[in-house]
PDB file of C-alpha atoms in Angstrom:
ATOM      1  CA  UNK F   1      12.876 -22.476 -19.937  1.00  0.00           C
ATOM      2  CA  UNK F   2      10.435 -20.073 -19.570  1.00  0.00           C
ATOM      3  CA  UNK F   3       8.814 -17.983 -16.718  1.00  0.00           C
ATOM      4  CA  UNK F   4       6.149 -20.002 -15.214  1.00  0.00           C
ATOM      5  CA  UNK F   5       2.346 -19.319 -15.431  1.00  0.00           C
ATOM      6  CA  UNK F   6       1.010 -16.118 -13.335  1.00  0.00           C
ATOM      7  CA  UNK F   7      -1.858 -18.265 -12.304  1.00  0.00           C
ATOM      8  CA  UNK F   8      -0.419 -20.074 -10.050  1.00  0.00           C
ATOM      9  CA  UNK F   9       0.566 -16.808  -7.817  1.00  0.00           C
ATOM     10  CA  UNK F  10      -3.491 -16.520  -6.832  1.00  0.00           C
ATOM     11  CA  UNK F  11      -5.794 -14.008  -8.706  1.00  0.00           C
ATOM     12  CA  UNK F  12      -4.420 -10.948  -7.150  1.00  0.00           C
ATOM     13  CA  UNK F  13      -0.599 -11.827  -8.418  1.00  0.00           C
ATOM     14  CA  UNK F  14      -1.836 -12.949 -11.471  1.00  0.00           C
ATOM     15  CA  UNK F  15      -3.713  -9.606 -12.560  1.00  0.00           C
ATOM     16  CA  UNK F  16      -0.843  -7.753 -11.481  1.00  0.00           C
ATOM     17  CA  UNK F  17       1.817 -10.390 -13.305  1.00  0.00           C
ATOM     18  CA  UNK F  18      -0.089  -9.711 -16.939  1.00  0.00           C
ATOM     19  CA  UNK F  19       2.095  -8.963 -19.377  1.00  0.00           C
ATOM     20  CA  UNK F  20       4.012  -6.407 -19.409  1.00  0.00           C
ATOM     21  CA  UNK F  21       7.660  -5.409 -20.806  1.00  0.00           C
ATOM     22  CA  UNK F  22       8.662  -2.565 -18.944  1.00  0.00           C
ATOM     23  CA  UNK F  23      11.190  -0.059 -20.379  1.00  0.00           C
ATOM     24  CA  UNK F  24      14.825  -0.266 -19.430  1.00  0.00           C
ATOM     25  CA  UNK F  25      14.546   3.422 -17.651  1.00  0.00           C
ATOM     26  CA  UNK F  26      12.296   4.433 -15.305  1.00  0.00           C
ATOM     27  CA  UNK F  27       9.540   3.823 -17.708  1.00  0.00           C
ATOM     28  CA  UNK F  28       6.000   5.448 -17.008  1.00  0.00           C
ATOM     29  CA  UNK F  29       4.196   4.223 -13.695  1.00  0.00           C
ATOM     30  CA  UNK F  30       1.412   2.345 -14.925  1.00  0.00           C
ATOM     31  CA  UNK F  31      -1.022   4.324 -12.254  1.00  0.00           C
ATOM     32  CA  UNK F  32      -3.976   2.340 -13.289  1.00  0.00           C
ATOM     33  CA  UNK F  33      -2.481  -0.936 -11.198  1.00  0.00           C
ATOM     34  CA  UNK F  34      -1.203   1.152  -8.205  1.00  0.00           C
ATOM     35  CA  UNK F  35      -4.601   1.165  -6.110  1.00  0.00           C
ATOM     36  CA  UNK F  36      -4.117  -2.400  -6.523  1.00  0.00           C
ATOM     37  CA  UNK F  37      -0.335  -2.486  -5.575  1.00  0.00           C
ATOM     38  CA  UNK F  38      -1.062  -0.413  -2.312  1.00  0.00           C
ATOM     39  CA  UNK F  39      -3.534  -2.576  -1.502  1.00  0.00           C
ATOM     40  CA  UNK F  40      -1.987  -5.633  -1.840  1.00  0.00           C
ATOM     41  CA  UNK F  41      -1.029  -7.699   1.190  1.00  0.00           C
ATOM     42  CA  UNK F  42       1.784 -10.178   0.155  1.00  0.00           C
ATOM     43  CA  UNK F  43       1.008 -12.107   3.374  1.00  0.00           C
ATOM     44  CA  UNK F  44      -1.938 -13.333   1.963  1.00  0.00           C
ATOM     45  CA  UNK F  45      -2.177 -12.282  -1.265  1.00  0.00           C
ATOM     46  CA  UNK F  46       0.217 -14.767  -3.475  1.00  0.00           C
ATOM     47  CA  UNK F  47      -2.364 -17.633  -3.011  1.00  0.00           C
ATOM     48  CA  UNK F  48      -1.308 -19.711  -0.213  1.00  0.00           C
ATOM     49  CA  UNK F  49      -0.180 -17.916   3.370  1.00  0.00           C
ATOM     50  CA  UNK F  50       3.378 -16.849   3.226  1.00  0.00           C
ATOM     51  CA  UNK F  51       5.452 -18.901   5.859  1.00  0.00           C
ATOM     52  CA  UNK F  52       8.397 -16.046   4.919  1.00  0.00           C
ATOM     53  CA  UNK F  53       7.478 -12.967   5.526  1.00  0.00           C
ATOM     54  CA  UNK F  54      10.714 -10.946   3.581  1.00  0.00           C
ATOM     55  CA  UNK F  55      10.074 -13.306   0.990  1.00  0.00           C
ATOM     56  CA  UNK F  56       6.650 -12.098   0.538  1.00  0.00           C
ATOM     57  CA  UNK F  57       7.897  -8.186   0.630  1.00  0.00           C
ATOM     58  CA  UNK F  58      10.047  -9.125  -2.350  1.00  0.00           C
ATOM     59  CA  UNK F  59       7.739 -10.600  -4.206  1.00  0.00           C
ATOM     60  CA  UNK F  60       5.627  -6.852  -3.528  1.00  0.00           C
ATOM     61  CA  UNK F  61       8.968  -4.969  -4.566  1.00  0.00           C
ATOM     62  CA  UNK F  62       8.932  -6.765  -7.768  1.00  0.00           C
ATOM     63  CA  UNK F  63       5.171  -6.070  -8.393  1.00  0.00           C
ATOM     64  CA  UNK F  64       5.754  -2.619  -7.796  1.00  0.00           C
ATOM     65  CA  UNK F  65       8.861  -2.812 -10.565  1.00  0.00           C
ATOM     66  CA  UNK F  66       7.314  -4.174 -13.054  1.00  0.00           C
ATOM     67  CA  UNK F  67       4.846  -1.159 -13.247  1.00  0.00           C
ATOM     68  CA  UNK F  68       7.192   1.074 -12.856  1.00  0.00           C
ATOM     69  CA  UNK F  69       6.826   2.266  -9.664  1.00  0.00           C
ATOM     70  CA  UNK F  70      10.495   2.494  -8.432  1.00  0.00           C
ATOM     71  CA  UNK F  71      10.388   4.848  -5.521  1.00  0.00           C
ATOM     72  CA  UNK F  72       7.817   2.057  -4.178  1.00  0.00           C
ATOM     73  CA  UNK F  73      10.028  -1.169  -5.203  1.00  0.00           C
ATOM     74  CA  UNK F  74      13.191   1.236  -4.048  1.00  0.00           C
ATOM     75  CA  UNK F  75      11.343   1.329  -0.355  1.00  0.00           C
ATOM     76  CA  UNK F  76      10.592  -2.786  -0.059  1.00  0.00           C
ATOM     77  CA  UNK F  77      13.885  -3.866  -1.505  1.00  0.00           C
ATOM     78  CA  UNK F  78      16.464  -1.245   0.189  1.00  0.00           C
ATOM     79  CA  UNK F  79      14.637  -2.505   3.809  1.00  0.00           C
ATOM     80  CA  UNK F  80      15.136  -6.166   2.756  1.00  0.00           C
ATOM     81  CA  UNK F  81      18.583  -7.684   4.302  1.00  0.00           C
ATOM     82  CA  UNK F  82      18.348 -10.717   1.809  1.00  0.00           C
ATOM     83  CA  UNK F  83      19.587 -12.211  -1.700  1.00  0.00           C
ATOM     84  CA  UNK F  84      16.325 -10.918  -2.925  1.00  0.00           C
ATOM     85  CA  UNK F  85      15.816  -7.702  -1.411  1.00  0.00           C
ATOM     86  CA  UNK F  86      19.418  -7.151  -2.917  1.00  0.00           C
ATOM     87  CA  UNK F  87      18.632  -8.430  -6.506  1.00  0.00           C
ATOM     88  CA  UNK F  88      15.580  -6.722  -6.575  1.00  0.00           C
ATOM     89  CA  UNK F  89      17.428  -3.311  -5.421  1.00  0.00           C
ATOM     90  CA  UNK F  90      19.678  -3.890  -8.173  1.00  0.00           C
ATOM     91  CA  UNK F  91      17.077  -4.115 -11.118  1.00  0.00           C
ATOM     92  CA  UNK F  92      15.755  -1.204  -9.305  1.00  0.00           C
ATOM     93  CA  UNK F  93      19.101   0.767  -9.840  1.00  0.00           C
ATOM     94  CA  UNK F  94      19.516  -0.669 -13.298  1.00  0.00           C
ATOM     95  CA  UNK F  95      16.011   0.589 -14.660  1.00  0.00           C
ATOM     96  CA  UNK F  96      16.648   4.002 -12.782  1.00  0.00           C
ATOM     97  CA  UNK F  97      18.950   4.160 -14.891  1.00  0.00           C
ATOM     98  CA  UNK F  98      22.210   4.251 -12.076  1.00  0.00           C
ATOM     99  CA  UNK F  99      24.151   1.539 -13.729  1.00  0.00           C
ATOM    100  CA  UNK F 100      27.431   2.142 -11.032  1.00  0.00           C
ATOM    101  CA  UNK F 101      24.475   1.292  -7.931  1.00  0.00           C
ATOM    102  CA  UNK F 102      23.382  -1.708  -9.735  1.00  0.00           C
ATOM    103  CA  UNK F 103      26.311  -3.463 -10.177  1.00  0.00           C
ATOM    104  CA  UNK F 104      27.329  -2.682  -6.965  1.00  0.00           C
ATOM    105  CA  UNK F 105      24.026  -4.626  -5.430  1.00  0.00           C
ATOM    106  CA  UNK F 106      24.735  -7.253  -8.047  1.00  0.00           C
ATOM    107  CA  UNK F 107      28.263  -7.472  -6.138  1.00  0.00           C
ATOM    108  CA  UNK F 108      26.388  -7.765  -3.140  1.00  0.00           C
ATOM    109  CA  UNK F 109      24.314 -10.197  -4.227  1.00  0.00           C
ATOM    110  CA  UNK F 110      26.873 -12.689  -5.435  1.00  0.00           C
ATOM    111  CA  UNK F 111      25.466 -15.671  -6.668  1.00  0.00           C
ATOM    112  CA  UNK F 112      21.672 -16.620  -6.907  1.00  0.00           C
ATOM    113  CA  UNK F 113      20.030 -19.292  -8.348  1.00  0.00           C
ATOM    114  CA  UNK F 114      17.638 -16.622 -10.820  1.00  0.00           C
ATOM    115  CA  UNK F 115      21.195 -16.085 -12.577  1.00  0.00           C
ATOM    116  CA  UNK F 116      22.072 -19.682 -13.036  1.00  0.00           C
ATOM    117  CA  UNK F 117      18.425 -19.946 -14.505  1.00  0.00           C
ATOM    118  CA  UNK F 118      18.675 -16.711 -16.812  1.00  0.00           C
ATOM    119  CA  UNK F 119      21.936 -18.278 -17.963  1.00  0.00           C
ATOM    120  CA  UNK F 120      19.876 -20.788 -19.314  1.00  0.00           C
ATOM    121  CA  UNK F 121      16.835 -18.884 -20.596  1.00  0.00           C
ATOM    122  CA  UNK F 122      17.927 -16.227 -22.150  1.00  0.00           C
ATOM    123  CA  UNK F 123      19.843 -17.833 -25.156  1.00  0.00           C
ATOM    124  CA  UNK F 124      15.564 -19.094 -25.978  1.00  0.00           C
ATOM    125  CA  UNK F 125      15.404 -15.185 -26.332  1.00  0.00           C
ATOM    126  CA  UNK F 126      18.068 -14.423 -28.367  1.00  0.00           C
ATOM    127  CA  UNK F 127      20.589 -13.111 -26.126  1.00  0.00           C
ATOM    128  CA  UNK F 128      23.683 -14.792 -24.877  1.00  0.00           C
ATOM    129  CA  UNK F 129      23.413 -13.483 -21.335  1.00  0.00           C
ATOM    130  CA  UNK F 130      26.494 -14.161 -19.381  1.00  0.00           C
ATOM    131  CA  UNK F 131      26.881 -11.938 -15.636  1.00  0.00           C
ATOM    132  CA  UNK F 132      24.277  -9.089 -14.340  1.00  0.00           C
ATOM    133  CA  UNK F 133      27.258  -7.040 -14.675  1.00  0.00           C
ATOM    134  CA  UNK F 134      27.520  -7.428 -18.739  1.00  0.00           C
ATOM    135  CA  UNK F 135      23.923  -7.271 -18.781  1.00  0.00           C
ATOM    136  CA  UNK F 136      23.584  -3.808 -17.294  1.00  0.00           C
ATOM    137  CA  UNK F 137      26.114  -2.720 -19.770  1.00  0.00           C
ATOM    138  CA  UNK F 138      24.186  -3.834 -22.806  1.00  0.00           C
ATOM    139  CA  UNK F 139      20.968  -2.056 -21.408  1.00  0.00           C
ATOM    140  CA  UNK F 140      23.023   1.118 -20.788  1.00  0.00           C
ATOM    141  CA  UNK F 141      24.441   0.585 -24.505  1.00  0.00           C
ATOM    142  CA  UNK F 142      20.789  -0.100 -26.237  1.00  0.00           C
ATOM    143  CA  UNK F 143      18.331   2.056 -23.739  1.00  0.00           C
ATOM    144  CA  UNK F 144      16.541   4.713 -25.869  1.00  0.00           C
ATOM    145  CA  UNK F 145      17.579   3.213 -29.207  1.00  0.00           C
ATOM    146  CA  UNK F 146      14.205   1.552 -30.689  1.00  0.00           C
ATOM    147  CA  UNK F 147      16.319  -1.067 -31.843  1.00  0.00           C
ATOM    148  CA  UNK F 148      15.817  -4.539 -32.004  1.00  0.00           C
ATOM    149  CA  UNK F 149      18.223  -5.109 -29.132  1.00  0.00           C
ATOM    150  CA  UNK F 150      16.421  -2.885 -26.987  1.00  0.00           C
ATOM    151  CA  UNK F 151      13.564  -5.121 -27.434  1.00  0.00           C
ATOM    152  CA  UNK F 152      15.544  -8.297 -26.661  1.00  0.00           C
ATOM    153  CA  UNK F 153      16.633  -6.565 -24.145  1.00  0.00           C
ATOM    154  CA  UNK F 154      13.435  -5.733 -22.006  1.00  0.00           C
ATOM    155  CA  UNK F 155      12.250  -9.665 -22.717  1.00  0.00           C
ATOM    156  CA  UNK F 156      15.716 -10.319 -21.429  1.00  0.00           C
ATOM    157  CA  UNK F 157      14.550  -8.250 -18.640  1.00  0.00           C
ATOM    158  CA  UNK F 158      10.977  -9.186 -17.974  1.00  0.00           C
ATOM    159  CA  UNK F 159      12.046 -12.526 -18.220  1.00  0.00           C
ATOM    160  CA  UNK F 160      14.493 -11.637 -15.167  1.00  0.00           C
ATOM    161  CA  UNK F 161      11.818 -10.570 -13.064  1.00  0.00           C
ATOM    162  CA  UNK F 162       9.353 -12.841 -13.694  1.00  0.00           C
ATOM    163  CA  UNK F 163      11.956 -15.792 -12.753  1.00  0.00           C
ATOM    164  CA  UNK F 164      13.166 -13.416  -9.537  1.00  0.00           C
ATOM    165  CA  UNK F 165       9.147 -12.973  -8.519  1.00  0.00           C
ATOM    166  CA  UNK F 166       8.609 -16.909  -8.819  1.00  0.00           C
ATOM    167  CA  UNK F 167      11.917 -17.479  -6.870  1.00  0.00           C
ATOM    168  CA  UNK F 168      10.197 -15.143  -3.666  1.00  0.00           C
ATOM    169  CA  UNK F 169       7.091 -16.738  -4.397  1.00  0.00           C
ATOM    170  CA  UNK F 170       8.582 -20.055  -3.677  1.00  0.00           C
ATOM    171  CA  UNK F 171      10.227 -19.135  -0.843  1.00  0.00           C
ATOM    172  CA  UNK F 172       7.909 -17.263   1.056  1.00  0.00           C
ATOM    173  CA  UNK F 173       4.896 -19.716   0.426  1.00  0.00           C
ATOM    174  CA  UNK F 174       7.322 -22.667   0.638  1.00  0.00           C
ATOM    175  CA  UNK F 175       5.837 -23.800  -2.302  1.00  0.00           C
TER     176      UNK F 175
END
């Protein structure tokens, strides 16, 4: 399983979906997207009308996270009273790096279908990932290493948030 094609999100989505592999910290804010970010309108901008409005603002949250803009994602996410809003809080937490406040949004959370698919996925990557909880401890155990798990672990990672992005894509275009 892999994380579907950024084209289908509309132009704007898909420029701001390129690749990336952000770091497991806070990473650098990649300021050259961020005129685009604050721009952005997820009500129209995922390329079909969003019919779910909090939806939408997740899918913005993740954007924002996936350049490294975590005081941005931090603001969308902790406002959302969803699944998503609280997944998205909790990568937020993880990357900051706060591992205690991510696994206790991951609690929060409970199950979601992005888990069940990761469960799936990531063994294509290399990585046997079993709960968010273990997860977060094998980023806190490999973050800053340069070691080849570090690198499995941020595809691990972008993986994650490519999957969560398409799941509030889906549901706030009903697609």
């Amino acid at each position: 399983m892999t994380a579907p094609d950024p084209a289908s999100y509309g132009p704007k989505a898909a420029a701001l979906l390129a690749d990336r592999l952000p770091a497991l910290g806070p990473g650098s804010p990649n300021a050259a997207v961020f005129a685009a970010l604050k721009a952005f309108d997820p009500a129209r901008d995922l390329g079909k009308p969003a019919v779910d409005p909090a939806s939408a603002r997740a899918c913005l949250a993740g954007l924002w996270l996936l350049h490294d803009g975590l005081d941005e994602s931090h603001a969308i996410s902790q406002g959302l009273t969803t699944p998503e809003g609280s997944y998205w809080h909790a990568l937020m937490h993880r990357r900051e790096p706060d591992a205690w406040n991510s696994k206790y949004w991951f609690r929060q959370l409970g199950d979601h279908p992005v888990v069940a698919q990761l469960l799936k996925a990531a063994p294509e990557l290399g990585y046997a990932y079993t709960t968010p909880a273990a997860f977060v401890d094998f980023g806190e155990t490999v973050r800053g290493s340069g070691s080849a798990d570090e690198e499995l672990a941020k595809r691990v990672q972008a993986l994650e948030i490519r999957l969560l992005f398409d799941w509030c894509y889906r549901k706030a275009t009903g697609a």
